[in-house]
Amino acid sequence: MKKSFLSLRRKAYALMPIAAGVMLLASCAQDGFDDDERWQSDVKNTTLQSPTADNITIEASTDGSQTIITWPVVYGAGGYICSVYDVSNPDAPVAVDAVADSLVDGTRLVVTRAEDTNYQFSITTAGNEELNNKTAEAATVVDFTTFTATYGKIPAGSDLAVWFANNPIDPAAEGELCFDLEAGAEYTMSGDVSFGNKQVTLRTTSKSNPAKVTLTADASLVPANGFVLKYINFDCSGSTKPLIAMSETPDESMVGATGTGDYYNIMQPITINTCNISNLRGSLYTDSGKKYCASTFLVTNSVVHFVLDGTGTIDESSLINAYGGHINNFTAQNSTFYNTGSEVVKYFLRYNNSGRCDRAGYSADYVTFRNCTFYNFGCDQFCNYGGLAGRNTSNFNIVNNIFASCGENVARRIVAGRVGSAIATFSNNTYMNADGTFQSTEGSCAGYDDSGTAIEEDPGFADPMKGDFSISGSKQASLGTGDPRWLE
């Protein structure tokens, strides 16, 4: 290809000609043929050739929402028969924007682009009856991906602690460094894995077939910068330590990276995306008592299963512990967090009480819980971050969640005990106590969730202690609340 912003992988395949009768996509005809190209070409009485892979350009639109595919004119053609498939699950490809064996009257095609997705584009030059030109005998097929380029590949069966010890990251490496696990493969982790001050993504490059990492001894993932986990299943039953533990030796160059303050500012996100984390006895995240400030902390499309049995390390009695510092923008969305142990922890999410946006170099703070399911934490204070209480720079968004057996005063604790001039948005949340009663707007939610939308109905989880949170509560079902995976 001439160029690509999508870390393209390309293959050309010989395919049988595609049958006639394909539909015309007028919306795809953005660069049509002129009369000379279509009707007055000197190319006649021949079997046409499809554009070659090297002459096809695939790139992202400026905003990243679309893929733009272009190719050179094949003179004497009657159009191009094109298909674009999402092949993330190769056994069940899905046509993108219904572009499948579709006749394109031009040399440019624009389709929807999704993050971290594997695609396949095929093109066959169509014949032209008036010029007696026949359809190309073979299609050209190009595989491309929107995954960020790979920095390192970790063989199946590896012990991550050993592999990273034997394959240290180049000190000169810059930017996002993506380490790939093989789809469906199994790995172990027998000790801490440290990434130094590098921005690292650990992932499987298949959403539908994640790798599995089994912790076989006390072990943590130890970053000191932005860090992303994607499309991985973790079994943490062999460890008592936090899964993600920030380095106890922060990079001094990060101090005041926002332009002010004395925090170790992590400018790139800390993200857990589409992971299944099971049997976790320690904290999900800890800042290790250091004054880190994560610009963004995101948990999305994930399931986090705790077994809080008194044997794990729960730093500062917090499942997500930023008590050494701060998190500027915390979001949990489309995820499930649940506990099948009997230990009670004080906090689900905790910052240092001095933490607030202006002290870390930001103009506003954000805490968002959206479409999540929480079960059996019994926290003394679900959230604790006194520096955010009542400030007009604090933004709280609590929408479409189910909090079941998560302790008293959940709504109050999420807004740090006082709304004041903060912006607090509540909508369609369930706050159910362990005894089946509810934290009604006239009770512990009064003055906090005053939206009038709180749902006082048992969501009717199918089997929560076995991780099945399929709901039978009609109000939650009709409004689509909680983690969307349990509505399917």
Tab-separated table of C-alpha atoms in Angstrom:
chain	number	residue	atom	x	y	z
A	1	MET	CA	0.000	0.000	0.000
A	2	LYS	CA	1.056	3.548	-0.502
A	3	LYS	CA	0.280	4.564	3.066
A	4	SER	CA	-1.800	3.682	6.076
A	5	PHE	CA	-2.589	5.001	9.532
A	6	LEU	CA	-4.078	1.686	10.621
A	7	SER	CA	-1.039	-0.556	11.107
A	8	LEU	CA	-2.109	-2.560	8.087
A	9	ARG	CA	-1.456	-6.208	7.474
A	10	ARG	CA	-1.855	-7.083	3.826
A	11	LYS	CA	-2.427	-10.268	1.912
A	12	ALA	CA	-3.478	-10.830	-1.669
A	13	TYR	CA	-5.573	-13.841	-2.469
A	14	ALA	CA	-6.892	-15.318	-5.708
A	15	LEU	CA	-10.654	-15.683	-5.559
A	16	MET	CA	-13.221	-16.966	-8.010
A	17	PRO	CA	-15.133	-14.241	-9.861
A	18	ILE	CA	-18.101	-12.901	-7.954
A	19	ALA	CA	-21.480	-13.500	-9.534
A	20	ALA	CA	-23.381	-10.787	-11.334
A	21	GLY	CA	-26.404	-9.151	-9.836
A	22	VAL	CA	-24.631	-7.270	-7.080
A	23	MET	CA	-26.367	-4.201	-5.745
A	24	LEU	CA	-25.331	-0.664	-6.593
A	25	LEU	CA	-24.212	1.497	-3.651
A	26	ALA	CA	-24.803	5.064	-4.728
A	27	SER	CA	-23.584	6.302	-1.346
A	28	CYS	CA	-20.176	4.760	-2.025
A	29	ALA	CA	-19.794	6.417	-5.424
A	30	GLN	CA	-17.874	9.418	-4.231
A	31	ASP	CA	-15.302	9.515	-7.049
A	32	GLY	CA	-17.104	8.542	-10.243
A	33	PHE	CA	-15.687	7.751	-13.636
A	34	ASP	CA	-15.656	10.453	-16.281
A	35	ASP	CA	-16.989	9.659	-19.740
A	36	ASP	CA	-13.565	8.932	-21.161
A	37	GLU	CA	-12.805	6.431	-18.444
A	38	ARG	CA	-16.114	4.624	-18.649
A	39	TRP	CA	-17.287	4.835	-22.220
A	40	GLN	CA	-14.368	5.902	-24.447
A	41	SER	CA	-11.581	3.748	-23.043
A	42	ASP	CA	-9.198	2.168	-25.509
A	43	VAL	CA	-9.300	-0.980	-23.383
A	44	LYS	CA	-11.647	-3.359	-25.169
A	45	ASN	CA	-12.210	-7.070	-25.674
A	46	THR	CA	-10.128	-8.075	-22.663
A	47	THR	CA	-10.331	-9.719	-19.271
A	48	LEU	CA	-9.667	-6.975	-16.742
A	49	GLN	CA	-7.344	-7.105	-13.734
A	50	SER	CA	-8.231	-6.084	-10.187
A	51	PRO	CA	-6.205	-3.303	-8.522
A	52	THR	CA	-3.137	-4.702	-6.781
A	53	ALA	CA	-2.722	-4.588	-3.000
A	54	ASP	CA	0.228	-2.198	-3.309
A	55	ASN	CA	-1.971	0.311	-5.114
A	56	ILE	CA	-4.781	0.278	-2.562
A	57	THR	CA	-4.654	2.939	0.143
A	58	ILE	CA	-6.447	2.443	3.458
A	59	GLU	CA	-6.433	5.196	6.063
A	60	ALA	CA	-8.452	6.594	8.934
A	61	SER	CA	-10.507	9.749	8.649
A	62	THR	CA	-9.334	12.775	10.607
A	63	ASP	CA	-11.609	12.009	13.554
A	64	GLY	CA	-10.927	8.276	13.402
A	65	SER	CA	-14.570	7.327	12.919
A	66	GLN	CA	-14.296	6.121	9.315
A	67	THR	CA	-11.999	4.099	7.089
A	68	ILE	CA	-11.267	5.599	3.684
A	69	ILE	CA	-10.280	3.087	0.981
A	70	THR	CA	-9.057	4.269	-2.441
A	71	TRP	CA	-7.608	2.571	-5.505
A	72	PRO	CA	-6.510	3.588	-9.024
A	73	VAL	CA	-8.777	3.559	-12.049
A	74	VAL	CA	-8.855	0.381	-14.090
A	75	TYR	CA	-9.642	1.615	-17.598
A	76	GLY	CA	-12.482	-0.115	-19.340
A	77	ALA	CA	-14.079	-1.207	-16.081
A	78	GLY	CA	-17.788	-1.221	-15.367
A	79	GLY	CA	-17.202	-0.570	-11.650
A	80	TYR	CA	-15.737	-2.513	-8.758
A	81	ILE	CA	-17.282	-5.313	-6.735
A	82	CYS	CA	-16.283	-4.622	-3.117
A	83	SER	CA	-16.717	-6.177	0.315
A	84	VAL	CA	-15.566	-4.985	3.738
A	85	TYR	CA	-15.805	-7.434	6.632
A	86	ASP	CA	-15.132	-7.249	10.338
A	87	VAL	CA	-13.143	-10.479	10.778
A	88	SER	CA	-12.413	-10.146	14.482
A	89	ASN	CA	-14.187	-13.486	14.756
A	90	PRO	CA	-12.874	-15.222	11.613
A	91	ASP	CA	-15.550	-17.908	11.893
A	92	ALA	CA	-18.331	-15.325	11.676
A	93	PRO	CA	-17.305	-12.330	9.557
A	94	VAL	CA	-19.684	-9.385	9.594
A	95	ALA	CA	-20.179	-7.019	6.663
A	96	VAL	CA	-19.353	-3.425	7.555
A	97	ASP	CA	-22.128	-0.993	6.633
A	98	ALA	CA	-23.666	-3.817	4.535
A	99	VAL	CA	-20.850	-3.575	1.995
A	100	ALA	CA	-20.765	-7.153	0.715
A	101	ASP	CA	-20.341	-7.972	-3.001
A	102	SER	CA	-21.478	-4.422	-3.655
A	103	LEU	CA	-20.913	-2.604	-6.950
A	104	VAL	CA	-19.056	0.669	-6.382
A	105	ASP	CA	-19.201	3.203	-9.199
A	106	GLY	CA	-15.954	4.995	-8.378
A	107	THR	CA	-12.515	4.571	-6.870
A	108	ARG	CA	-13.229	5.475	-3.261
A	109	LEU	CA	-15.126	3.751	-0.471
A	110	VAL	CA	-15.841	5.082	3.037
A	111	VAL	CA	-17.041	2.799	5.828
A	112	THR	CA	-17.386	2.916	9.596
A	113	ARG	CA	-14.196	2.340	11.593
A	114	ALA	CA	-14.124	0.793	15.073
A	115	GLU	CA	-11.199	0.710	17.472
A	116	ASP	CA	-9.198	-2.515	17.906
A	117	THR	CA	-10.875	-4.382	15.083
A	118	ASN	CA	-9.552	-6.671	12.350
A	119	TYR	CA	-10.959	-6.076	8.875
A	120	GLN	CA	-10.777	-7.528	5.377
A	121	PHE	CA	-11.364	-5.637	2.127
A	122	SER	CA	-11.825	-7.351	-1.208
A	123	ILE	CA	-12.128	-5.778	-4.641
A	124	THR	CA	-12.831	-7.274	-8.061
A	125	THR	CA	-12.854	-5.192	-11.218
A	126	ALA	CA	-16.260	-5.560	-12.871
A	127	GLY	CA	-16.587	-6.092	-16.616
A	128	ASN	CA	-18.086	-3.695	-19.160
A	129	GLU	CA	-20.451	-5.218	-21.709
A	130	GLU	CA	-20.324	-2.276	-24.133
A	131	LEU	CA	-16.540	-2.560	-24.392
A	132	ASN	CA	-16.705	-6.358	-24.306
A	133	ASN	CA	-14.462	-6.363	-21.210
A	134	LYS	CA	-14.823	-9.258	-18.805
A	135	THR	CA	-14.807	-9.196	-15.001
A	136	ALA	CA	-11.404	-9.870	-13.448
A	137	GLU	CA	-10.763	-13.534	-12.762
A	138	ALA	CA	-9.363	-12.849	-9.276
A	139	ALA	CA	-10.147	-10.469	-6.471
A	140	THR	CA	-7.532	-8.636	-4.480
A	141	VAL	CA	-7.991	-9.099	-0.743
A	142	VAL	CA	-6.349	-6.869	1.859
A	143	ASP	CA	-6.373	-7.512	5.612
A	144	PHE	CA	-6.063	-4.453	7.837
A	145	THR	CA	-6.448	-3.679	11.496
A	146	THR	CA	-7.151	-0.722	13.748
A	147	PHE	CA	-5.033	-2.161	16.538
A	148	THR	CA	-2.046	0.014	17.397
A	149	ALA	CA	1.196	-1.404	15.989
A	150	THR	CA	2.731	-4.300	17.905
A	151	TYR	CA	5.946	-3.707	19.850
A	152	GLY	CA	6.482	-7.258	21.100
A	153	LYS	CA	4.849	-10.680	20.769
A	154	ILE	CA	4.812	-13.036	23.750
A	155	PRO	CA	4.726	-16.740	22.834
A	156	ALA	CA	1.917	-18.933	24.129
A	157	GLY	CA	2.717	-20.728	27.361
A	158	SER	CA	5.150	-18.083	28.594
A	159	ASP	CA	5.547	-17.036	32.200
A	160	LEU	CA	5.141	-13.262	31.872
A	161	ALA	CA	7.498	-12.566	34.771
A	162	VAL	CA	10.242	-14.634	33.134
A	163	TRP	CA	9.574	-13.367	29.613
A	164	PHE	CA	9.796	-9.692	30.540
A	165	ALA	CA	12.906	-10.341	32.653
A	166	ASN	CA	14.533	-11.936	29.626
A	167	ASN	CA	13.211	-9.370	27.156
A	168	PRO	CA	13.608	-5.978	28.847
A	169	ILE	CA	12.078	-2.960	27.168
A	170	ASP	CA	14.567	-0.851	25.243
A	171	PRO	CA	15.239	2.263	27.369
A	172	ALA	CA	15.082	4.357	24.199
A	173	ALA	CA	11.600	3.108	23.222
A	174	GLU	CA	8.969	5.840	23.128
A	175	GLY	CA	5.205	6.116	22.778
A	176	GLU	CA	2.657	3.362	23.348
A	177	LEU	CA	4.378	-0.027	23.462
A	178	CYS	CA	1.936	-2.842	22.700
A	179	PHE	CA	2.737	-6.378	23.800
A	180	ASP	CA	0.563	-9.042	22.192
A	181	LEU	CA	-0.613	-12.303	23.717
A	182	GLU	CA	-1.723	-15.020	21.323
A	183	ALA	CA	-5.454	-15.423	20.844
A	184	GLY	CA	-6.862	-18.180	23.062
A	185	ALA	CA	-3.437	-19.017	24.491
A	186	GLU	CA	-2.643	-19.661	28.160
A	187	TYR	CA	0.065	-17.907	30.156
A	188	THR	CA	1.276	-17.849	33.748
A	189	MET	CA	2.664	-15.099	35.949
A	190	SER	CA	4.932	-16.183	38.804
A	191	GLY	CA	6.101	-12.783	40.015
A	192	ASP	CA	5.910	-9.039	39.547
A	193	VAL	CA	6.127	-7.696	35.993
A	194	SER	CA	7.650	-4.224	35.943
A	195	PHE	CA	7.338	-1.884	32.966
A	196	GLY	CA	9.497	0.954	34.269
A	197	ASN	CA	8.399	4.378	33.107
A	198	LYS	CA	7.157	3.165	29.713
A	199	GLN	CA	3.618	3.529	28.425
A	200	VAL	CA	2.600	-0.109	27.960
A	201	THR	CA	-0.428	-1.930	26.581
A	202	LEU	CA	-0.767	-5.652	27.305
A	203	ARG	CA	-3.412	-7.197	25.075
A	204	THR	CA	-4.774	-9.998	22.973
A	205	THR	CA	-5.333	-8.868	19.401
A	206	SER	CA	-8.654	-10.708	19.326
A	207	LYS	CA	-11.708	-9.483	21.171
A	208	SER	CA	-13.536	-12.768	20.694
A	209	ASN	CA	-10.757	-15.126	21.816
A	210	PRO	CA	-8.852	-13.577	24.740
A	211	ALA	CA	-5.696	-15.068	26.179
A	212	LYS	CA	-5.754	-16.300	29.780
A	213	VAL	CA	-3.130	-15.374	32.388
A	214	THR	CA	-3.020	-17.449	35.581
A	215	LEU	CA	-1.150	-15.969	38.538
A	216	THR	CA	0.800	-18.801	40.160
A	217	ALA	CA	2.372	-16.825	43.032
A	218	ASP	CA	2.081	-13.418	44.686
A	219	ALA	CA	2.421	-11.086	41.714
A	220	SER	CA	1.440	-7.644	40.457
A	221	LEU	CA	1.647	-5.761	37.199
A	222	VAL	CA	3.899	-2.794	38.054
A	223	PRO	CA	3.728	0.274	35.776
A	224	ALA	CA	4.972	3.782	36.482
A	225	ASN	CA	3.162	5.438	33.593
A	226	GLY	CA	0.059	4.996	31.481
A	227	PHE	CA	-0.982	1.344	31.352
A	228	VAL	CA	-3.652	-0.556	29.417
A	229	LEU	CA	-5.013	-4.097	29.731
A	230	LYS	CA	-7.179	-5.254	26.822
A	231	TYR	CA	-8.994	-8.467	25.978
A	232	ILE	CA	-7.355	-10.679	28.609
A	233	ASN	CA	-8.764	-13.078	31.203
A	234	PHE	CA	-6.918	-13.199	34.530
A	235	ASP	CA	-7.187	-15.896	37.190
A	236	CYS	CA	-5.737	-14.305	40.332
A	237	SER	CA	-6.435	-17.170	42.731
A	238	GLY	CA	-2.715	-17.880	43.212
A	239	SER	CA	-1.883	-14.365	44.393
A	240	THR	CA	-2.761	-12.222	47.409
A	241	LYS	CA	-1.318	-8.983	45.983
A	242	PRO	CA	-3.062	-6.149	44.110
A	243	LEU	CA	-3.330	-6.860	40.397
A	244	ILE	CA	-1.999	-3.434	39.349
A	245	ALA	CA	0.471	-1.824	41.757
A	246	MET	CA	2.145	1.396	40.679
A	247	SER	CA	5.920	1.441	41.002
A	248	GLU	CA	7.323	2.490	44.365
A	249	THR	CA	10.051	4.361	42.479
A	250	PRO	CA	8.207	6.895	40.306
A	251	ASP	CA	9.927	8.681	37.453
A	252	GLU	CA	10.935	12.089	38.818
A	253	SER	CA	10.516	13.654	35.383
A	254	MET	CA	6.749	13.176	35.751
A	255	VAL	CA	6.469	15.622	38.665
A	256	GLY	CA	4.300	18.566	37.641
A	257	ALA	CA	3.867	17.328	34.067
A	258	THR	CA	0.577	19.246	33.840
A	259	GLY	CA	2.469	22.458	34.510
A	260	THR	CA	1.766	22.788	38.205
A	261	GLY	CA	1.727	20.840	41.472
A	262	ASP	CA	3.977	18.152	42.923
A	263	TYR	CA	2.139	15.045	41.728
A	264	TYR	CA	3.687	12.374	39.552
A	265	ASN	CA	1.305	13.141	36.713
A	266	ILE	CA	0.387	10.128	34.584
A	267	MET	CA	-0.707	11.838	31.391
A	268	GLN	CA	-1.703	8.668	29.511
A	269	PRO	CA	-4.713	6.624	30.666
A	270	ILE	CA	-4.782	3.647	32.984
A	271	THR	CA	-7.370	1.385	31.359
A	272	ILE	CA	-8.926	-2.033	31.907
A	273	ASN	CA	-10.873	-2.797	28.741
A	274	THR	CA	-12.869	-5.966	28.072
A	275	CYS	CA	-11.103	-8.101	30.657
A	276	ASN	CA	-12.438	-10.853	32.903
A	277	ILE	CA	-10.586	-10.754	36.230
A	278	SER	CA	-11.477	-13.555	38.630
A	279	ASN	CA	-10.578	-14.665	42.171
A	280	LEU	CA	-8.919	-11.374	43.091
A	281	ARG	CA	-8.056	-11.254	46.803
A	282	GLY	CA	-6.112	-7.989	46.773
A	283	SER	CA	-6.914	-4.517	45.471
A	284	LEU	CA	-7.613	-4.102	41.783
A	285	TYR	CA	-5.303	-1.055	41.746
A	286	THR	CA	-3.027	0.692	44.190
A	287	ASP	CA	-0.790	3.720	43.841
A	288	SER	CA	1.545	2.077	46.384
A	289	GLY	CA	1.329	5.133	48.619
A	290	LYS	CA	3.050	7.399	46.090
A	291	LYS	CA	1.715	10.743	44.961
A	292	TYR	CA	0.607	9.695	41.508
A	293	CYS	CA	-2.211	11.496	39.739
A	294	ALA	CA	-3.733	9.527	36.890
A	295	SER	CA	-5.269	11.840	34.308
A	296	THR	CA	-7.756	9.087	33.376
A	297	PHE	CA	-8.631	5.786	35.028
A	298	LEU	CA	-11.124	3.737	33.017
A	299	VAL	CA	-12.710	0.334	33.583
A	300	THR	CA	-14.954	-0.597	30.675
A	301	ASN	CA	-16.730	-3.721	29.380
A	302	SER	CA	-15.114	-5.841	32.085
A	303	VAL	CA	-15.995	-8.228	34.909
A	304	VAL	CA	-13.988	-8.019	38.145
A	305	HIS	CA	-14.586	-10.815	40.656
A	306	PHE	CA	-13.174	-10.379	44.157
A	307	VAL	CA	-12.849	-13.118	46.752
A	308	LEU	CA	-12.316	-10.949	49.817
A	309	ASP	CA	-11.431	-13.567	52.419
A	310	GLY	CA	-8.985	-11.713	54.660
A	311	THR	CA	-5.865	-13.132	53.020
A	312	GLY	CA	-5.259	-10.484	50.381
A	313	THR	CA	-3.501	-7.123	50.429
A	314	ILE	CA	-6.179	-4.434	50.361
A	315	ASP	CA	-4.124	-1.246	50.368
A	316	GLU	CA	-5.721	1.444	52.545
A	317	SER	CA	-8.763	-0.876	52.759
A	318	SER	CA	-9.570	0.264	49.195
A	319	LEU	CA	-10.294	-1.865	46.158
A	320	ILE	CA	-9.190	0.979	43.892
A	321	ASN	CA	-6.643	2.818	45.998
A	322	ALA	CA	-5.325	6.250	45.061
A	323	TYR	CA	-4.886	7.370	48.662
A	324	GLY	CA	-1.294	8.413	48.018
A	325	GLY	CA	-2.494	10.858	45.393
A	326	HIS	CA	-5.445	11.458	43.092
A	327	ILE	CA	-7.343	10.462	39.947
A	328	ASN	CA	-8.529	13.343	37.825
A	329	ASN	CA	-11.106	11.482	35.726
A	330	PHE	CA	-12.421	8.125	36.983
A	331	THR	CA	-14.932	6.165	34.905
A	332	ALA	CA	-16.443	2.716	35.381
A	333	GLN	CA	-18.868	1.774	32.614
A	334	ASN	CA	-20.580	-1.318	31.211
A	335	SER	CA	-18.865	-3.476	33.838
A	336	THR	CA	-19.579	-5.793	36.759
A	337	PHE	CA	-17.787	-5.766	40.113
A	338	TYR	CA	-18.703	-8.411	42.678
A	339	ASN	CA	-17.406	-10.170	45.783
A	340	THR	CA	-17.998	-13.770	46.814
A	341	GLY	CA	-15.973	-13.524	50.038
A	342	SER	CA	-17.099	-12.388	53.482
A	343	GLU	CA	-14.456	-9.752	54.273
A	344	VAL	CA	-15.773	-6.184	54.457
A	345	VAL	CA	-13.575	-3.415	53.081
A	346	LYS	CA	-14.066	0.268	53.841
A	347	TYR	CA	-13.861	1.719	50.348
A	348	PHE	CA	-14.449	0.755	46.765
A	349	LEU	CA	-12.710	3.909	45.466
A	350	ARG	CA	-10.473	6.174	47.549
A	351	TYR	CA	-8.263	9.242	46.926
A	352	ASN	CA	-6.212	11.295	49.329
A	353	ASN	CA	-8.463	13.882	50.953
A	354	SER	CA	-6.138	16.659	49.777
A	355	GLY	CA	-6.546	15.553	46.158
A	356	ARG	CA	-8.397	17.899	43.858
A	357	CYS	CA	-8.075	19.143	40.300
A	358	ASP	CA	-6.365	22.509	40.837
A	359	ARG	CA	-3.628	20.982	42.969
A	360	ALA	CA	-2.840	18.492	40.209
A	361	GLY	CA	-2.957	20.972	37.334
A	362	TYR	CA	-6.485	20.374	36.047
A	363	SER	CA	-9.562	22.588	35.823
A	364	ALA	CA	-12.205	20.013	36.861
A	365	ASP	CA	-12.609	16.568	38.443
A	366	TYR	CA	-14.860	13.781	37.180
A	367	VAL	CA	-16.265	10.615	38.755
A	368	THR	CA	-18.551	8.521	36.540
A	369	PHE	CA	-20.402	5.274	37.207
A	370	ARG	CA	-22.473	4.334	34.163
A	371	ASN	CA	-24.308	1.063	33.458
A	372	CYS	CA	-22.444	-0.963	36.050
A	373	THR	CA	-23.471	-3.766	38.407
A	374	PHE	CA	-21.989	-3.841	41.940
A	375	TYR	CA	-22.623	-6.662	44.395
A	376	ASN	CA	-21.707	-7.627	47.968
A	377	PHE	CA	-19.055	-5.160	49.070
A	378	GLY	CA	-20.717	-3.816	52.224
A	379	CYS	CA	-18.406	-0.797	52.235
A	380	ASP	CA	-18.327	1.586	55.165
A	381	GLN	CA	-17.947	4.378	52.610
A	382	PHE	CA	-18.332	3.314	48.992
A	383	CYS	CA	-16.182	6.265	47.877
A	384	ASN	CA	-13.923	8.578	49.853
A	385	TYR	CA	-12.285	11.710	48.428
A	386	GLY	CA	-12.938	14.667	50.676
A	387	GLY	CA	-11.209	17.159	48.384
A	388	LEU	CA	-14.021	16.823	45.825
A	389	ALA	CA	-16.882	17.544	48.237
A	390	GLY	CA	-19.138	20.409	47.257
A	391	ARG	CA	-16.744	22.098	44.838
A	392	ASN	CA	-18.014	23.676	41.627
A	393	THR	CA	-15.188	21.942	39.765
A	394	SER	CA	-16.426	18.475	40.797
A	395	ASN	CA	-18.587	16.512	38.383
A	396	PHE	CA	-20.397	13.318	39.404
A	397	ASN	CA	-22.307	11.211	36.875
A	398	ILE	CA	-24.148	8.209	38.331
A	399	VAL	CA	-26.445	6.741	35.693
A	400	ASN	CA	-28.136	3.345	35.185
A	401	ASN	CA	-26.279	1.428	37.889
A	402	ILE	CA	-27.290	-1.373	40.248
A	403	PHE	CA	-25.706	-1.213	43.712
A	404	ALA	CA	-26.702	-4.322	45.683
A	405	SER	CA	-25.362	-4.991	49.188
A	406	CYS	CA	-22.711	-2.298	48.842
A	407	GLY	CA	-23.083	-0.594	52.208
A	408	GLU	CA	-25.135	2.334	53.444
A	409	ASN	CA	-25.397	5.800	51.933
A	410	VAL	CA	-24.010	4.863	48.529
A	411	ALA	CA	-25.259	7.972	46.729
A	412	ARG	CA	-24.009	10.206	49.516
A	413	ARG	CA	-20.566	8.634	49.511
A	414	ILE	CA	-20.162	8.869	45.745
A	415	VAL	CA	-20.547	12.657	45.965
A	416	ALA	CA	-18.126	12.775	48.928
A	417	GLY	CA	-20.853	13.549	51.456
A	418	ARG	CA	-21.855	16.959	50.114
A	419	VAL	CA	-23.188	18.153	46.772
A	420	GLY	CA	-22.845	21.900	47.412
A	421	SER	CA	-22.044	23.571	44.107
A	422	ALA	CA	-20.775	20.379	42.483
A	423	ILE	CA	-22.522	19.102	39.374
A	424	ALA	CA	-24.172	15.790	40.277
A	425	THR	CA	-26.261	13.837	37.776
A	426	PHE	CA	-28.229	10.813	39.003
A	427	SER	CA	-30.555	8.702	36.887
A	428	ASN	CA	-32.163	5.239	37.125
A	429	ASN	CA	-29.983	3.777	39.864
A	430	THR	CA	-30.884	0.931	42.217
A	431	TYR	CA	-29.563	1.104	45.802
A	432	MET	CA	-30.561	-2.160	47.470
A	433	ASN	CA	-29.401	-3.207	50.939
A	434	ALA	CA	-28.376	-6.745	51.899
A	435	ASP	CA	-31.753	-7.294	53.589
A	436	GLY	CA	-33.673	-6.388	50.433
A	437	THR	CA	-34.671	-2.888	51.567
A	438	PHE	CA	-33.793	0.207	49.594
A	439	GLN	CA	-31.936	3.439	50.254
A	440	SER	CA	-34.863	5.569	49.207
A	441	THR	CA	-34.764	9.222	48.241
A	442	GLU	CA	-36.547	9.977	51.534
A	443	GLY	CA	-33.845	8.099	53.450
A	444	SER	CA	-30.080	7.927	53.017
A	445	CYS	CA	-30.231	9.248	49.443
A	446	ALA	CA	-32.049	12.436	50.445
A	447	GLY	CA	-30.142	15.499	49.315
A	448	TYR	CA	-27.922	13.422	47.025
A	449	ASP	CA	-29.898	11.396	44.523
A	450	ASP	CA	-32.963	13.612	44.359
A	451	SER	CA	-33.652	12.727	40.743
A	452	GLY	CA	-36.833	10.839	41.564
A	453	THR	CA	-35.650	8.046	39.281
A	454	ALA	CA	-34.201	5.615	41.837
A	455	ILE	CA	-35.530	2.094	41.194
A	456	GLU	CA	-36.876	0.340	44.276
A	457	GLU	CA	-37.219	-3.138	42.848
A	458	ASP	CA	-35.106	-6.245	43.396
A	459	PRO	CA	-33.138	-6.765	40.162
A	460	GLY	CA	-33.555	-10.517	40.667
A	461	PHE	CA	-30.041	-11.639	39.838
A	462	ALA	CA	-29.993	-15.199	38.511
A	463	ASP	CA	-27.083	-16.538	40.602
A	464	PRO	CA	-24.825	-13.758	41.877
A	465	MET	CA	-22.509	-15.934	43.963
A	466	LYS	CA	-21.686	-17.823	40.780
A	467	GLY	CA	-21.243	-14.656	38.747
A	468	ASP	CA	-24.561	-14.697	36.904
A	469	PHE	CA	-26.185	-11.270	37.202
A	470	SER	CA	-28.857	-11.772	34.575
A	471	ILE	CA	-31.760	-9.698	35.823
A	472	SER	CA	-35.441	-10.454	36.159
A	473	GLY	CA	-36.483	-7.124	37.665
A	474	SER	CA	-38.878	-5.586	35.171
A	475	LYS	CA	-37.946	-1.961	35.848
A	476	GLN	CA	-34.242	-2.559	35.457
A	477	ALA	CA	-34.892	-4.572	32.301
A	478	SER	CA	-37.152	-1.957	30.743
A	479	LEU	CA	-34.709	0.868	31.482
A	480	GLY	CA	-31.622	-1.148	30.584
A	481	THR	CA	-29.774	-0.571	33.843
A	482	GLY	CA	-26.716	-2.334	35.194
A	483	ASP	CA	-23.999	-3.939	33.095
A	484	PRO	CA	-25.535	-4.412	29.605
A	485	ARG	CA	-24.129	-7.941	29.294
A	486	TRP	CA	-26.807	-9.149	31.759
A	487	LEU	CA	-29.607	-7.787	29.582
A	488	GLU	CA	-28.757	-9.942	26.585
